[in-house]
Each structure stands twice: as C-alpha cells, then as structure tokens.
Short mmCIF file of C-alpha atoms and ligand atoms in Angstrom, two decimals:
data_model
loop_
_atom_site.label_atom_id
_atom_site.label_comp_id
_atom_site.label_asym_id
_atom_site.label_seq_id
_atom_site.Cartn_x
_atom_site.Cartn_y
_atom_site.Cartn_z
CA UNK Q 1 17.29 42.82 11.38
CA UNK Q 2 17.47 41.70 7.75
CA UNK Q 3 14.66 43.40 5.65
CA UNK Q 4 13.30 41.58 2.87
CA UNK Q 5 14.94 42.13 -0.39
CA UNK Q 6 12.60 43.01 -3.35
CA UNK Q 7 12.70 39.15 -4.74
CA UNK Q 8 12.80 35.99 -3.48
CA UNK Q 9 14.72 35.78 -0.06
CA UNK Q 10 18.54 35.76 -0.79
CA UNK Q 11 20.47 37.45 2.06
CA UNK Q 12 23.36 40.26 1.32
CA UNK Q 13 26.63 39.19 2.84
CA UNK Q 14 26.86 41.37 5.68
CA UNK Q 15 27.20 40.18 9.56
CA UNK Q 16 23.37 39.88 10.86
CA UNK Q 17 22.78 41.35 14.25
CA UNK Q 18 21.84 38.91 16.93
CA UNK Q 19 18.20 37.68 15.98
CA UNK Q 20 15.61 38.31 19.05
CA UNK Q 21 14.21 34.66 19.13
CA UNK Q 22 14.85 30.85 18.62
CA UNK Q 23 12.68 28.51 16.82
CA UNK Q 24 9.98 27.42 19.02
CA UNK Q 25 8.94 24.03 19.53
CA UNK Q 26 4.62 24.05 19.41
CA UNK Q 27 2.23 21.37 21.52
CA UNK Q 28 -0.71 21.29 18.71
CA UNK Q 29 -4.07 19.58 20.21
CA UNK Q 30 -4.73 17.42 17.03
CA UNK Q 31 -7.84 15.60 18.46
CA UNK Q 32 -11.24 16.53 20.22
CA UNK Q 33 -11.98 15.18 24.26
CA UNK Q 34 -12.72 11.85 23.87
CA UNK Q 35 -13.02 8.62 26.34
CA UNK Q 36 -10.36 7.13 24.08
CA UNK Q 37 -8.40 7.27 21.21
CA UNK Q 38 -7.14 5.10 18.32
CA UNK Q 39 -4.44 5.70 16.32
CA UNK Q 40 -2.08 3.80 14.10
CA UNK Q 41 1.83 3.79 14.54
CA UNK Q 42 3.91 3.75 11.23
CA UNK Q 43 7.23 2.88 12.78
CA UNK Q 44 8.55 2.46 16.62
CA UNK Q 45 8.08 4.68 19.53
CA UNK Q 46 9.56 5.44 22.98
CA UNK Q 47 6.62 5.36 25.42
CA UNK Q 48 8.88 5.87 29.27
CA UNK Q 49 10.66 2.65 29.09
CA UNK Q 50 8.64 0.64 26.61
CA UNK Q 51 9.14 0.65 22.46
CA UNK Q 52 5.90 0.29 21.03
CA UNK Q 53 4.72 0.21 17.14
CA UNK Q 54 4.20 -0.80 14.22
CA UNK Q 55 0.41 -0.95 14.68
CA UNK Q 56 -3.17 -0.26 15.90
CA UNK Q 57 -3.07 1.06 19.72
CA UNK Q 58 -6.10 2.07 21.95
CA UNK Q 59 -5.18 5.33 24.71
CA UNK Q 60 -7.21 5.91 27.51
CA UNK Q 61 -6.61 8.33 30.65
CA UNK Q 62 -6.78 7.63 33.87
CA UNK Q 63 -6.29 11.38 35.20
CA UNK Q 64 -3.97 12.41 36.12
CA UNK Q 65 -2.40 9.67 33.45
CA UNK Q 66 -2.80 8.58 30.65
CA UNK Q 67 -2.63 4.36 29.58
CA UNK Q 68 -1.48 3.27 26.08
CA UNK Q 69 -2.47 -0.39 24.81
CA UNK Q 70 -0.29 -1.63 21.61
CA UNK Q 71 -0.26 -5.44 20.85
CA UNK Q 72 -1.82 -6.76 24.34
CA UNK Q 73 0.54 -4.98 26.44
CA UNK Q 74 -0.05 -1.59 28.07
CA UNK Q 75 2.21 1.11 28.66
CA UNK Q 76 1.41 3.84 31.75
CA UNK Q 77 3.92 6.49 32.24
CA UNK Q 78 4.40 9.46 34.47
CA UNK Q 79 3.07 12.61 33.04
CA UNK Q 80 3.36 13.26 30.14
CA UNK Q 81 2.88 10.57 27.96
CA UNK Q 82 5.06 11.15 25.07
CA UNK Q 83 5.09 8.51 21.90
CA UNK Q 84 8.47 9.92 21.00
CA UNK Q 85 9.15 8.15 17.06
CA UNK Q 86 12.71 6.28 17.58
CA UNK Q 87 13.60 7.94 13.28
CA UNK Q 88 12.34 11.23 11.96
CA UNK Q 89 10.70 9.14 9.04
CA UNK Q 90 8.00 7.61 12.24
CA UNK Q 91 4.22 8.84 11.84
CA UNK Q 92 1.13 8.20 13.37
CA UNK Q 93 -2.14 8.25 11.61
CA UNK Q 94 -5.78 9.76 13.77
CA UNK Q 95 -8.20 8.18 11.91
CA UNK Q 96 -11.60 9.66 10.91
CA UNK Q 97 -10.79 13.03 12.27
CA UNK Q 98 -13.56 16.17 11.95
CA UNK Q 99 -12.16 18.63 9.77
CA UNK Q 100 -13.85 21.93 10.05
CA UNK Q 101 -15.66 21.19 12.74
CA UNK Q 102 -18.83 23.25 12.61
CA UNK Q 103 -18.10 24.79 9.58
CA UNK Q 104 -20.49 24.06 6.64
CA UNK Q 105 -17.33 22.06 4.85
CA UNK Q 106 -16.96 19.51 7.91
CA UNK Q 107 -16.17 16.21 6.56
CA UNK Q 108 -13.63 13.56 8.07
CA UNK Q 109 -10.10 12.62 7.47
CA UNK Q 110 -7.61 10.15 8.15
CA UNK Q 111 -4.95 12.78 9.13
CA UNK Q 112 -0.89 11.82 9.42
CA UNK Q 113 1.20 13.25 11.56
CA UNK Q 114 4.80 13.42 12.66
CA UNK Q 115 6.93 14.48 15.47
CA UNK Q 116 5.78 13.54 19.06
CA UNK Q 117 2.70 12.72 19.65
CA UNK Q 118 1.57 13.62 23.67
CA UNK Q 119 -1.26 11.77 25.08
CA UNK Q 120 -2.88 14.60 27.06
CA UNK Q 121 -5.69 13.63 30.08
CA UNK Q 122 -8.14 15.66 31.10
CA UNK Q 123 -10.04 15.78 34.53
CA UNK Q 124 -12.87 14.48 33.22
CA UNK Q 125 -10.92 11.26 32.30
CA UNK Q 126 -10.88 12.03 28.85
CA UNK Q 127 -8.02 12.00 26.17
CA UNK Q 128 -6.82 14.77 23.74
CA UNK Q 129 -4.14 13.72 21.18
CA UNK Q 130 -1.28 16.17 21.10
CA UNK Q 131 1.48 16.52 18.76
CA UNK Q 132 4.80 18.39 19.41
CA UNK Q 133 6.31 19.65 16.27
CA UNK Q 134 9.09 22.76 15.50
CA UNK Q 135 6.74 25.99 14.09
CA UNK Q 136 8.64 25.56 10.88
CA UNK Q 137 7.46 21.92 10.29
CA UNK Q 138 4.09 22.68 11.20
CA UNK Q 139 4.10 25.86 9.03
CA UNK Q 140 4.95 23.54 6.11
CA UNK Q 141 1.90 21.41 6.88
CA UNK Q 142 -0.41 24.39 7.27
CA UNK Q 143 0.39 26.13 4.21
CA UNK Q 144 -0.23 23.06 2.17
CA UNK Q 145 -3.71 23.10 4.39
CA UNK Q 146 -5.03 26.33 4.37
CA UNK Q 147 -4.65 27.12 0.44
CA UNK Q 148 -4.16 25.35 -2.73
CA UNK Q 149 -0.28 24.38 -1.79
CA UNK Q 150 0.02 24.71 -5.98
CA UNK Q 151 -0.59 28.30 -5.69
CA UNK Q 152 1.58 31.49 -6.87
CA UNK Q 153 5.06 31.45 -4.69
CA UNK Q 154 4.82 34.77 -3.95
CA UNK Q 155 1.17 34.07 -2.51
CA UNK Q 156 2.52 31.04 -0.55
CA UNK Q 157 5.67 32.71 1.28
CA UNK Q 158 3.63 35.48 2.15
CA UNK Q 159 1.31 33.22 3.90
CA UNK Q 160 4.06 31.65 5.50
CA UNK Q 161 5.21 34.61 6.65
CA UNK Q 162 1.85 35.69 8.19
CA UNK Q 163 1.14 32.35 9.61
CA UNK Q 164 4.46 32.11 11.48
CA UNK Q 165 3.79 35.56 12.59
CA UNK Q 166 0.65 34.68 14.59
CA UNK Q 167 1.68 31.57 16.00
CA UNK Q 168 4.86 33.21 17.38
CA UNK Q 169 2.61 36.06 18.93
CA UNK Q 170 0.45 33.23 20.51
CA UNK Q 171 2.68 31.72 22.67
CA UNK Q 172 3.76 34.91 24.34
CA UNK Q 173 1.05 35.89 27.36
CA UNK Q 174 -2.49 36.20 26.41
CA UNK Q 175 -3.55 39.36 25.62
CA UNK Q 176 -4.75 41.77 28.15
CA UNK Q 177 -8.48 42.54 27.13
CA UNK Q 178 -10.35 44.11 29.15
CA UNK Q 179 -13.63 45.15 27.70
CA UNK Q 180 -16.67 45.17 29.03
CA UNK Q 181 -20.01 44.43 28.16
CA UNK Q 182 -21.74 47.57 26.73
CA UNK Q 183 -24.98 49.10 28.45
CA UNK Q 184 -28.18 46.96 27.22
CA UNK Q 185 -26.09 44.07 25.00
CA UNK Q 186 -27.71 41.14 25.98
CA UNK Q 187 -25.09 38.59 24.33
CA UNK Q 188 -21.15 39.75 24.10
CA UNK Q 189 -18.69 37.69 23.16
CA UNK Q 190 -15.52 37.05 20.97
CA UNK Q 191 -14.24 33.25 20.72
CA UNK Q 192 -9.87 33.91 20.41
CA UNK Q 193 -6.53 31.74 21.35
CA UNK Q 194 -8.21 31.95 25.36
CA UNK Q 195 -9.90 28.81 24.31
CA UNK Q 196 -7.16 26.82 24.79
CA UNK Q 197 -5.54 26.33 28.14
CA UNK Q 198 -4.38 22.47 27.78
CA UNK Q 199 -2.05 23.12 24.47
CA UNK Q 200 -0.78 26.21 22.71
CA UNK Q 201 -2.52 25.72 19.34
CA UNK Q 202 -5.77 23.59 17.80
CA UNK Q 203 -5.24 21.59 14.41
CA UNK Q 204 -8.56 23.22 13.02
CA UNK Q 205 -10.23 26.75 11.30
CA UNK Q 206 -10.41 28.22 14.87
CA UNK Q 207 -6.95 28.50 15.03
CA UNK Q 208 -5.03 27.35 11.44
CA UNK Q 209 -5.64 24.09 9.66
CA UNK Q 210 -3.05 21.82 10.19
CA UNK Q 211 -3.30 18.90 8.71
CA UNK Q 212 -0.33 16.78 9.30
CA UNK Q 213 1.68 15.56 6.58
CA UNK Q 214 -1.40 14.03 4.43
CA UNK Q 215 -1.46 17.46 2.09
CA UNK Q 216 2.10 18.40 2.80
CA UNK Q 217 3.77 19.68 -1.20
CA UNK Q 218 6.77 20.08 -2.08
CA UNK Q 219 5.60 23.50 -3.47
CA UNK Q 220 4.17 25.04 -0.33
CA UNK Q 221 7.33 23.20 1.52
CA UNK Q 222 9.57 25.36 -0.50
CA UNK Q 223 7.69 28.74 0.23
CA UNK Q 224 8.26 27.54 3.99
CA UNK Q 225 11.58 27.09 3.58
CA UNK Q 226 12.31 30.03 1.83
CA UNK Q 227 11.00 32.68 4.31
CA UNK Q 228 12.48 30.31 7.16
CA UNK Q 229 12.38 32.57 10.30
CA UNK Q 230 10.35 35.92 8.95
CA UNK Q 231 8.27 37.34 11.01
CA UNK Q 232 6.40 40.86 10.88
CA UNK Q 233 7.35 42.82 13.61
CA UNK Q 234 5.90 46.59 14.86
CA UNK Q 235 8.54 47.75 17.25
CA UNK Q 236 10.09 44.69 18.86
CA UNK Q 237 7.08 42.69 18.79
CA UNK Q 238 5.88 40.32 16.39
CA UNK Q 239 2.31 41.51 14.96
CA UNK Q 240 -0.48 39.09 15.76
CA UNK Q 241 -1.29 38.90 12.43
CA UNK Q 242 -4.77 37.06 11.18
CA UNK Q 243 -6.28 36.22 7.93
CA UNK Q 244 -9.37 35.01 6.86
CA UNK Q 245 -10.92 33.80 3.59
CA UNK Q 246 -12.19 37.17 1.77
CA UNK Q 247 -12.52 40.72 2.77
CA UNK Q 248 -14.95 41.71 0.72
CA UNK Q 249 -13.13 44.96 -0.42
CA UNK Q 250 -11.72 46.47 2.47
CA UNK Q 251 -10.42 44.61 6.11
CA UNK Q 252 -11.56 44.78 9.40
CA UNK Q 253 -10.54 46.25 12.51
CA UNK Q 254 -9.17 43.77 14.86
CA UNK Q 255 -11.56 45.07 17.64
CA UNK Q 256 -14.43 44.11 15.99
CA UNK Q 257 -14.13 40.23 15.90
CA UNK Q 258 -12.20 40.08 19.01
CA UNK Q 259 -11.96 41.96 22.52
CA UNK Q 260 -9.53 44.84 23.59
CA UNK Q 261 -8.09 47.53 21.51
CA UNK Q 262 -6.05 46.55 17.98
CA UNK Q 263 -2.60 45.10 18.41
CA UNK Q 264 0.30 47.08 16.63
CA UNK Q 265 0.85 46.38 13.50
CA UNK Q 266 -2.54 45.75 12.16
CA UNK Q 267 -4.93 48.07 10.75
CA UNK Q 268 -7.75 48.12 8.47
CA UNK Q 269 -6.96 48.61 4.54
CA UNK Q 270 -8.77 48.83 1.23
CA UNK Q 271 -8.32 45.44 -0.38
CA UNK Q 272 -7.09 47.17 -4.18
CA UNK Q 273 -3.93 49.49 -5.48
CA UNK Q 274 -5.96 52.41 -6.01
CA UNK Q 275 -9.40 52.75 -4.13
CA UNK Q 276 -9.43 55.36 -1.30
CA UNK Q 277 -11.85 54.01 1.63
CA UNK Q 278 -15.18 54.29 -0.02
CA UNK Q 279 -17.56 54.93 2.86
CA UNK Q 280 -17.07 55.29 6.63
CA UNK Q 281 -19.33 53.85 9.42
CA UNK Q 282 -20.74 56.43 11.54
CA UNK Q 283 -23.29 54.86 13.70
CA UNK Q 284 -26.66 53.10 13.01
CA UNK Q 285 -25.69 55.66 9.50
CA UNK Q 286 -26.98 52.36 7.05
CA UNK Q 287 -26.85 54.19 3.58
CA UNK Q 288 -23.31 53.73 3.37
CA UNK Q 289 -22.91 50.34 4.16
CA UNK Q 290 -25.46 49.48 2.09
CA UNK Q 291 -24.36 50.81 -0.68
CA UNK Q 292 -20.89 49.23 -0.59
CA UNK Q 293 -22.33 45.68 0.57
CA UNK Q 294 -24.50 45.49 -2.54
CA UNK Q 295 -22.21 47.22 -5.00
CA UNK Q 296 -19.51 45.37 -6.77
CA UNK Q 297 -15.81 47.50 -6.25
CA UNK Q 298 -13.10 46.76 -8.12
CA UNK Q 299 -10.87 45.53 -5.35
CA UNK Q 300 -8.23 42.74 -5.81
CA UNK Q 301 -10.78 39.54 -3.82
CA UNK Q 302 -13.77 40.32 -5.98
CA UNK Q 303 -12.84 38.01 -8.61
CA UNK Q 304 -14.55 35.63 -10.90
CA UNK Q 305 -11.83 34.30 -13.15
CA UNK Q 306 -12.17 30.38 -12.01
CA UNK Q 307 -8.72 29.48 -13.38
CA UNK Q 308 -7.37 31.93 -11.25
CA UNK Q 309 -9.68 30.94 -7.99
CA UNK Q 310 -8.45 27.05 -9.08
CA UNK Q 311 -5.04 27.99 -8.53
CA UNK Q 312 -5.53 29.89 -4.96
CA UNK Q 313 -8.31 27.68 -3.32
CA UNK Q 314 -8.26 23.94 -1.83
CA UNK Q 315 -11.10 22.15 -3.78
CA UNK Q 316 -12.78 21.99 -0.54
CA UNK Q 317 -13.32 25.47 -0.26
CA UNK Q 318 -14.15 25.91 -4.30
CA UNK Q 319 -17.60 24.77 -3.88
CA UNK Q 320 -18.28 27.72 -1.83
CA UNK Q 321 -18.33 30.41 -4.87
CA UNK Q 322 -20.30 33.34 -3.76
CA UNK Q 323 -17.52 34.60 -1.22
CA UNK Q 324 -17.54 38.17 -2.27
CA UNK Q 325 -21.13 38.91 -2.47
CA UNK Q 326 -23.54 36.47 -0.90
CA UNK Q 327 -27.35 36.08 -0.02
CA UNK Q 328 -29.31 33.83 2.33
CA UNK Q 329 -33.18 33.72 2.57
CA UNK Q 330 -35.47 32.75 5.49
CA UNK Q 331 -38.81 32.54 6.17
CA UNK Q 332 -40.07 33.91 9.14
CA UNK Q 333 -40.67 30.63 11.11
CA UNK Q 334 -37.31 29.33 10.50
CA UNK Q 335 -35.51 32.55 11.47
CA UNK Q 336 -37.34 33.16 14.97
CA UNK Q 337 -36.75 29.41 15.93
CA UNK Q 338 -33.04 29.24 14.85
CA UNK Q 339 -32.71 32.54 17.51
CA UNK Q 340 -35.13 31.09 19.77
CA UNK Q 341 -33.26 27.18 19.68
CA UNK Q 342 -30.07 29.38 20.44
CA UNK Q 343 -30.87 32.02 22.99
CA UNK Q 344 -34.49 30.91 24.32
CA UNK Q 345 -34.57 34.73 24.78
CA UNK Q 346 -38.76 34.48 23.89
CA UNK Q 347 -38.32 37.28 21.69
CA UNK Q 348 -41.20 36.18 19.83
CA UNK Q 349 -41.62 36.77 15.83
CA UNK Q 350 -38.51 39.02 14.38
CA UNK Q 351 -39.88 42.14 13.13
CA UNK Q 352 -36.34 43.18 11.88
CA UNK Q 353 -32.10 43.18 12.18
CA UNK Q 354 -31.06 46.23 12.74
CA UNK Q 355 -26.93 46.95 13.04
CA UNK Q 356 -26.05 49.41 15.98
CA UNK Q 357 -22.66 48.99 15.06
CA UNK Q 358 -20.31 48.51 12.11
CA UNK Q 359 -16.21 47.85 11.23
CA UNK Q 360 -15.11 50.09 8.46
CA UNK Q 361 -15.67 46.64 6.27
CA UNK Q 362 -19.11 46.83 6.58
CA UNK Q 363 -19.03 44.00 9.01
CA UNK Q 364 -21.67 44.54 12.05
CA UNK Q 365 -20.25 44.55 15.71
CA UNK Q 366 -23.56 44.84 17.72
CA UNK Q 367 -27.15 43.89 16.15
CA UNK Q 368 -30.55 44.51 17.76
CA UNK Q 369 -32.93 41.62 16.52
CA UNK Q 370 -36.23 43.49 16.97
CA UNK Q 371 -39.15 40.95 18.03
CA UNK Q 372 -42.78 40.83 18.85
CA UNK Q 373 -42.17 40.01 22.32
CA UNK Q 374 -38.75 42.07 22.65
CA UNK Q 375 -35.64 42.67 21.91
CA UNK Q 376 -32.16 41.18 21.63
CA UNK Q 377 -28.82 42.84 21.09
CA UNK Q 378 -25.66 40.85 20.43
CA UNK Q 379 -22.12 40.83 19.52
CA UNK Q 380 -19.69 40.58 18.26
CA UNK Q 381 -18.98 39.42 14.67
CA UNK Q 382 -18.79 36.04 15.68
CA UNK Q 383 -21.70 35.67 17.80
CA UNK Q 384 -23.99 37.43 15.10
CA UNK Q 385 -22.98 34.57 12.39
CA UNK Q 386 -23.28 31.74 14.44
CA UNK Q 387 -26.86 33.50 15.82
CA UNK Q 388 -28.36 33.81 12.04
CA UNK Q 389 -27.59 30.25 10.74
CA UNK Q 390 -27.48 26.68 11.52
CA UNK Q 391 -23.58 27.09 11.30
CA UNK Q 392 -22.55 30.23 10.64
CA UNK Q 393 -23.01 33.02 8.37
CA UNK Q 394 -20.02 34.19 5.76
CA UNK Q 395 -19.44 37.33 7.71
CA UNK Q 396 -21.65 39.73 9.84
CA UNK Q 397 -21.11 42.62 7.11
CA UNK Q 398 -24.88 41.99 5.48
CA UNK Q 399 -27.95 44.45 4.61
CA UNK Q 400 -31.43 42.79 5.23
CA UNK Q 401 -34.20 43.27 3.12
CA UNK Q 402 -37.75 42.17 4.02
CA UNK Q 403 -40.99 41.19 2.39
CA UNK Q 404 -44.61 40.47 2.93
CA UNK Q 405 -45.74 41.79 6.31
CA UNK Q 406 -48.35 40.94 7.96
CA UNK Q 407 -49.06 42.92 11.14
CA UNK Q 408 -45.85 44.18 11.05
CA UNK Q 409 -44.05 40.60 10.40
CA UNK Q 410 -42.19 39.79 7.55
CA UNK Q 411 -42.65 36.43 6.34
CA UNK Q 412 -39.21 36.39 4.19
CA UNK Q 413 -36.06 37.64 5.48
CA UNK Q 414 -32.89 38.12 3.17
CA UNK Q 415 -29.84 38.84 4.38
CA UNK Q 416 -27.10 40.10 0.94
CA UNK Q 417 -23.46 40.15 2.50
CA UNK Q 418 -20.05 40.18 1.83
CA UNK Q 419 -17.05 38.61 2.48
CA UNK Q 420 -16.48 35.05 3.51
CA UNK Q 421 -14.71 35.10 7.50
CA UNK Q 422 -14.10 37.66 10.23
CA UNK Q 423 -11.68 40.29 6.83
CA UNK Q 424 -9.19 41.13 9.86
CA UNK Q 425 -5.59 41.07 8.53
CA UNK Q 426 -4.64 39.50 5.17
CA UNK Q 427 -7.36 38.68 2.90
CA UNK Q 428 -6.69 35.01 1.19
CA UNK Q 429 -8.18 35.28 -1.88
CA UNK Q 430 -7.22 38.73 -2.64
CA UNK Q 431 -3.49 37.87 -1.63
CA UNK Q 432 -3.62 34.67 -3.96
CA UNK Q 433 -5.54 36.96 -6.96
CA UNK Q 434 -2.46 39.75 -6.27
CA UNK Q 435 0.48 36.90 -6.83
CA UNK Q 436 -1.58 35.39 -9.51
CA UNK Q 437 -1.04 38.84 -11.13
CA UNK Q 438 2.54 39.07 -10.88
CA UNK Q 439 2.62 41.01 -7.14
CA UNK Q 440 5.07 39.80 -4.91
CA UNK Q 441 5.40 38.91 -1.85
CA UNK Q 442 6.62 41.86 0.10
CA UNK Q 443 3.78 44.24 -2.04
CA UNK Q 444 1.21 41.08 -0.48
CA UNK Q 445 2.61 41.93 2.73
CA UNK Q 446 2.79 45.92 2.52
CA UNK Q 447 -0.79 45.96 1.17
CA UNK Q 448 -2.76 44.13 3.90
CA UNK Q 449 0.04 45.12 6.77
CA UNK Q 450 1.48 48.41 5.92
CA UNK Q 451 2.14 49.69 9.34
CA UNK Q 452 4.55 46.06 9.88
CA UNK Q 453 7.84 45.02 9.02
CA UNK Q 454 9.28 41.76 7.83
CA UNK Q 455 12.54 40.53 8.87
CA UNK Q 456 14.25 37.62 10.47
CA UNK Q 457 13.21 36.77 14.54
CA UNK Q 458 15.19 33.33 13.96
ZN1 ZN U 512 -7.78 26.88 18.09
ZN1 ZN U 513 -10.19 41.11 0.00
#
C-alpha cells in the first residue's frame, strides 16, 4: 500500500504491491418515485435497439418495465432500461429536481447529468431515474456539491478522500446491527444506507449531494483527480467514514446516530490541536454538557471569520450562520402540537426535555419529553431533531431552558445547541477552517480519523 507522502500526492518510484480493489462502477437514484418522468436528452442514446435524442422525452413504467416516449415514438425494453449516451460528451438534464429534500435549504434545480441514465420501475408502477457513473466521476461531482468547490486544496482532497471512502464501504454488505430497542424507549430509530434497496446510493443530504455536472469545477475536479483511488483503510477494510456540517468542538460516536457498535477506524476526537476532551458524559450527569454546549472552546469549527467561512461553504449553506452555537424558541402550544402532529402519543402539555443519554459531543441519544398526560422517550439523534422541529433541529446536542410556569407548564421553551448535523467523522467546517490555515491534507485526515490509514485501494 502506498502511504500518503507529506504533500500533494506524487508517488516514489518503487513497484506498488497489487492494490485490493478496482474502480467501482455506482447506480445513483437521482430522482424521487414518481408516475413519470421528464427529462431532456443533450445528444443521442441507445435505448435496446432504438437511438433516441436530442430532446424532451416522457418515461413511464409499466412494472416490471419501464416505457420511454421521445419524438412520438416509444421505446420498451427488457429490464433494465438503460439510455446509454452514444459519446462521453451526451447528458441528460432532470428538471426541477428537490434539492435537500426536507432540509430547511430545499429549493429546486435543473440538475445535469452524465453517464447512463437507468429507468428504474417500481411495483407500484412508479419510475425512479437512475444514473450509472464510475465512483471517481461522481466523486468529482460531489465535491463540487457538498462544499464551496473554490475551497483550500488541501480541504478538497481530503474530502475526496473521505467521500470515496464511504461510498466504497457502502457497496460491500450492509452492516450487521443488531440492537435492540432499550427497556421503556417508546420511539428508536436510526435512518442509514438500509434505506435504499432499489440502487446503491441517493443523489441527496441523506446520503452525499450529488449534483451532476451543473456545479462540477475544475478546482474540486483536480482535488479528485489528485487523490484518484485513496481510501482510508483500518486493517484491510475501508473505514465507513462520515462527515457532517460542524461538530461543535468535539465528534460523535458513530453509535449514537446510527445502530450497532462503531466501525473500525472511526472514533470520536476533539475538533482542535491542543484541547484534551473537556467533559465526559456520565449519565443523565447535565452539568457537564451544559457547560460545554453554552461555552465557546477554542476548537478549529468555531469560527467567525466570514472570508474564511466564504471560501469553505456553498452560498446555500452560508445563510445558515449560527452552526456552532445555536438557539430555537417555542411557546408551549407550538411545541406540544409539533410532538403531538408527529407521534399522537397524547402526552398532553410538555412539562420538560430531559436527556437520558448523551455522545461525548454533547449530542443526546435518548430524551424523555416529560408531559401532563405522560411521558415519551425517543431516540436516537435523528429521531430527536426531526421530533423538536418542523424539519429538523441542527443537532440533538442542546440544553433547554424554560420560563414562565404556570401549574408546572412552561409557556416558553428554548432549546441553545451546538453543532449543525449528526458531528460523526470529519467535521466540514473545521476541516475547511484547518486548510484555510495552512494544514494539509493528511494532518485533516489524522485529526478527525487518527486510528485510519490512507493509501491506494485502486
Ligand atoms: Zn441516501
Ligand atoms: Zn468541528
């Protein structure tokens, strides 16, 4: 295995060992289920015997097929229904896709892809657009997606890096997670890749945004290129390495945003050079977390240099500015019926949120939501911050502070957090702040994965 020099990624002249794996060719889902689907050809296809495009065609299924109309004439083949583009140069535009679907920065998007797209059925006779693209093409797209593609270099290959790292670990067999639902939790759940049984990837924030080629820069192309094939590995396997927007100051444990024990390779760190772990959960223990969710460390995401945040973040995600340390307000009405609209539990008026269990990042695992007319405990991370808002909440690492009772009822709830995501693995912004300082990328890489190796797989 070739390690990863200090700079950049020139290789030494020795004879490389065999590498353990080939580049693997990926069947994104780039659409939702719909009863059909438009998209626009730029440039001839091979549909089974038929060439089809330039232009407007209409897809429908008729499961287990699926039909594709182009210029009054219909194409059905056998399963699957590949548009295969006759020149590399072919792409297909979705238009008006949902970007960040359910996420408070939704908007839509004519997206453009390339490759092959696959018209996928589904037994409810709907249609799901899928595209079939090499990892490293579709790395270049979702590093130009998921972070200002200007960004440091060093920031950008070490994204690459950790981005080809989970989708390789992805298509291997699921997980085995076997975890049950503890004593008296009345909602447990984790939302991970099992979602998806009809393609090994989805184009969106639950899995990474990929975008197509409409953001695709040179710049972010480059970092691609440049780490071409490095993975991080613990042992022989690849790590199943995540990321997520902002830590807050230190990263979460694996286990607590998704089911089963941690993978190797992927631990929980303290997001700065020099800060031993400040505080350590030990149970329904609250001083501790409070104190860190409502302080201000000096760890490498908690910054507030805008030039610097400019250069890391899309502009979609720089309206969203209070990542590190963030506060919502209810009132009491709105709060019981957002929990009542999602759980019709009939817990009544919420007397208070109280965490039963917390990651080392302050993030909450299990929360009891006291009420008048019971109670109602629920995890995990996920769960919690789609519970509390309309959409979801930054992160489940919050405090709660209450005000004006009446009988026992607060009529204001606020909830102070920290962190923007679920803070397992590499934290974005703090990764972008360390380039922007001169780090590179194999200190990126040590200081959110130190237990992992990089080095070729392909
Ligand atoms: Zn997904
Ligand atoms: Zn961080």
């Amino acid at each position: 295995m070739t390690t990863m020099p200090g700079k950049g990624f020139s290789r030494d002249s020795r004879p490389e060992p065999a590498l353990p794996g080939v580049e693997p060719l990926l069947r994104v889902g780039i659409s939702q289920p719909a009863a059909s689907l438009r998209f626009f050809l730029s440039g001839r296809y091979q549909v089974g015997d038929s060439t089809i495009g330039p232009g407007w065609c209409t897809a429908h299924a008729e499961y287990p097929h699926a039909a594709v109309l182009w210029d009054y004439t219909e194409c059905r083949t056998a399963q699957p229904t590949l548009l295969a583009p006759l020149r590399p140069a072919c792409s297909f535009t979705l238009p008006c896709v949902d970007v960040g679907a359910g996420f408070h920065w939704c908007h839509r998007e004519d997206l453009v892809y390339t490759g092959t797209l696959e018209l996928l059925p589904t037994q409810r006779n709907e249609i799901i657009a899928v595209n079939r693209i090499g990892l490293e093409e579709y790395l270049e797209s979702v590093i130009s997606s998921e972070m200002n593609p200007e960004a440091p270099s060093a920031f950008l290959e070490a994204h690459a890096v950790v981005a080809r790292s989970w989708a390789l670990s992805q298509l291997g067999p699921p997980r085995q997670v076997d975890e049950p639902r503890p004593a008296g939790i009345d909602i447990w759940e984790w939302f991970d890749r099992g979602n998806h049984e009809l393609f090994d990837l989805c184009a969106d924030d639950h899995c990474q945004r990929y975008h197509g080629q409409t953001r695709k820069v040179s710049h972010a192309v480059d970092a691609v290129r440049r780490t071409r094939g490095t993975v991080l590995r613990a042992g022989d396997a690849v790590v199943d390495t995540r990321f997520s927007k902002c830590c807050g100051g230190i990263t979460e444990l694996f286990t607590t945003a998704w089911g089963g024990p941690s993978p190797a390779g992927i631990s929980s760190v303290v997001d700065a050079a020099c800060l031993a772990s400040p505080w350590s959960p030990r149970g329904t223990e609250e001083t501790g977390a409070s104190e860190w969710i409502l302080g201000r460390p000096p760890v490498e995401c908690a910054v507030e240099d805008s030039s610097i945040l400019a250069r890391i973040l899309l502009p979609m995600d720089r309206s969203t500015t209070d990542f590190f340390r963030w506060s919502e307000e209810y009132s009491q009405e709105r709060l019981a019926s957002l929990i009542e609209e999602k759980t019709c539990a009939g817990i009544g008026h919420i007397r208070g949120l109280l965490p039963l269990r917390r990651g080392p990042s302050g993030r909450i695992e299990i929360l009891e939501i006291r009420g008048t007319k019971g109670v109602l405990r629920v995890g995990k991370e996920l769960s919690i911050r789609r519970l509390l808002s309309p959409t979801h909440l930054k992160s489940s690492a919050f405090v709660t502070a209450d005000e004006d009772h009446s009988n026992g009822v607060p009529r204001k709830l606020r909830l102070m957090g920290a962190g923007w995501g679920h803070g397992v693995g590499m934290c974005q912004i703090g990764a972008g702040v360390m380039a922007a300082r001169g780090a590179e990328c194999r200190a990126i890489l040590n200081r959110y994965f130190p237990e992992a190796t990089a080095g070729l797989w392909y």
